[in-house]
């Protein structure tokens, strides 16, 4: 534990090396064409950890530049890597806000612990990120159709091949202006491939941590979905085909329960589920509304089929930082197309949720979840 005590970095020790005028990149002029994670801002944040030098070193902001590391660096062999996904929003008042950053920091430290990487003070890192954001503040898009994605990353860079905890690490962050995450068809709803032969996470595994090693094995399945004309993968688990997550989103179902009441349901944090910050916010918000029942419980594909047949399934949607809310209109399951009436509701719950959350994120409504930087 001693590596965690007394060797923490402080935002106040920050060194800043600004990009030269020649290094500055032109800013995009069309927010509609940004896509996701293709462009990066002028600067980045770096904080090295070296056990031999007493732990965390001073934070630095530098021009965006390539990283140099030894070819034996653990990250390159054993995927000793974890990351976060946050956004900075330019509010209607011109101020820049981030959303519940303390939750990203907690999630990051849990992943660091599980990966044998050093932990850190989340508050100090958020202050470092705020400094980076203020230096690159002109990159925060001026429209509500876009935002500045923040990608904090922690890698093990020890130049040794042992499968062991890393005595040196790099915590860094890059920033990327982004538009909407998904290229969708007509009305913004997505179609899903639900193939029970693939598993994203399992009990005792790390599906509940945002580690790079969880994502590489999903790429080919996503490709298979695309080849079949489907936009995302619905990750199932177990003999009973439990719904766990959709793509890189948590999943919610709005339906009429056995008592005839409207209920919003999402799988519980049982180790198979990434503890989404959007998920947590939606649960807190809708419980406070008191308009319908809200429950964390497992649900399965046979249940989805039966509810559909009985006309009791109202909406199905994914949730996450990238998209806020992504409605689902079709699931291809065991060779059959299940049509979900998410977009056919008169006053859809997923739209109310999206509006309430984006009003907070873009500063239309004051809320403690939104932190002005
Ligand atoms: N599930 C997975 C697998 C994810 O990668 C993400 C994105 N972080 C989410 C869910 C949604 O989490 P959040 O609401 O914190 O963005």
CSV table of C-alpha atoms and ligand atoms in Angstrom, one decimal, residues 83-86 103-104 107 149 151 200 207 209-210 214-215 235 244-251 272-281 319-324, ligand 1:
chain,number,residue,atom,x,y,z
A,83,UNK,CA,-9.5,4.1,-20.0
A,84,UNK,CA,-12.4,6.4,-19.4
A,85,UNK,CA,-14.9,8.2,-21.6
A,86,UNK,CA,-16.1,11.6,-20.5
A,103,UNK,CA,-17.6,8.7,-10.9
A,104,UNK,CA,-15.2,8.3,-13.8
A,107,UNK,CA,-14.3,3.6,-11.9
A,149,UNK,CA,-14.8,13.8,-25.7
A,151,UNK,CA,-10.2,10.0,-23.1
A,200,UNK,CA,-18.7,-10.2,-23.5
A,207,UNK,CA,-16.6,-6.9,-17.7
A,209,UNK,CA,-14.1,-2.6,-15.5
A,210,UNK,CA,-13.3,-0.3,-18.4
A,214,UNK,CA,-12.7,-6.2,-22.9
A,215,UNK,CA,-13.1,-4.3,-26.2
A,235,UNK,CA,-24.5,-9.1,-25.5
A,244,UNK,CA,-26.4,-7.6,-20.4
A,245,UNK,CA,-25.3,-4.7,-22.5
A,246,UNK,CA,-25.6,-3.3,-26.0
A,247,UNK,CA,-22.4,-2.4,-27.9
A,248,UNK,CA,-20.7,-0.1,-25.4
A,249,UNK,CA,-23.9,0.9,-23.7
A,250,UNK,CA,-26.0,-0.3,-20.8
A,251,UNK,CA,-29.5,-1.5,-21.6
A,272,UNK,CA,-21.2,-8.6,-16.0
A,273,UNK,CA,-22.2,-5.0,-16.4
A,274,UNK,CA,-20.1,-1.9,-16.8
A,275,UNK,CA,-21.3,0.5,-14.1
A,276,UNK,CA,-22.3,3.2,-16.5
A,277,UNK,CA,-22.5,6.8,-15.2
A,278,UNK,CA,-25.4,7.4,-17.5
A,279,UNK,CA,-27.1,4.3,-16.1
A,280,UNK,CA,-26.6,5.4,-12.6
A,281,UNK,CA,-27.9,8.9,-13.4
A,319,UNK,CA,-27.4,4.4,-22.6
A,320,UNK,CA,-23.9,5.8,-22.4
A,321,UNK,CA,-21.8,9.0,-22.5
A,322,UNK,CA,-21.3,8.8,-26.2
A,323,UNK,CA,-24.9,8.8,-27.2
A,324,UNK,CA,-26.8,9.5,-23.9
B,1,LIG,N1,-21.0,-0.4,-21.1
B,1,LIG,C1,-19.8,-0.4,-21.7
B,1,LIG,C2,-19.3,-1.7,-22.1
B,1,LIG,C3,-19.1,0.8,-22.0
B,1,LIG,O1,-17.9,0.8,-22.6
B,1,LIG,C4,-19.8,2.0,-21.6
B,1,LIG,C5,-19.1,3.3,-21.9
B,1,LIG,N2,-18.3,3.7,-20.8
B,1,LIG,C6,-21.0,2.0,-21.0
B,1,LIG,C7,-21.6,0.8,-20.8
B,1,LIG,C8,-21.7,3.3,-20.6
B,1,LIG,O2,-21.1,3.9,-19.5
B,1,LIG,P1,-21.2,5.5,-19.3
B,1,LIG,O3,-22.6,5.8,-19.1
B,1,LIG,O4,-20.4,5.7,-18.1
B,1,LIG,O5,-20.6,6.1,-20.5
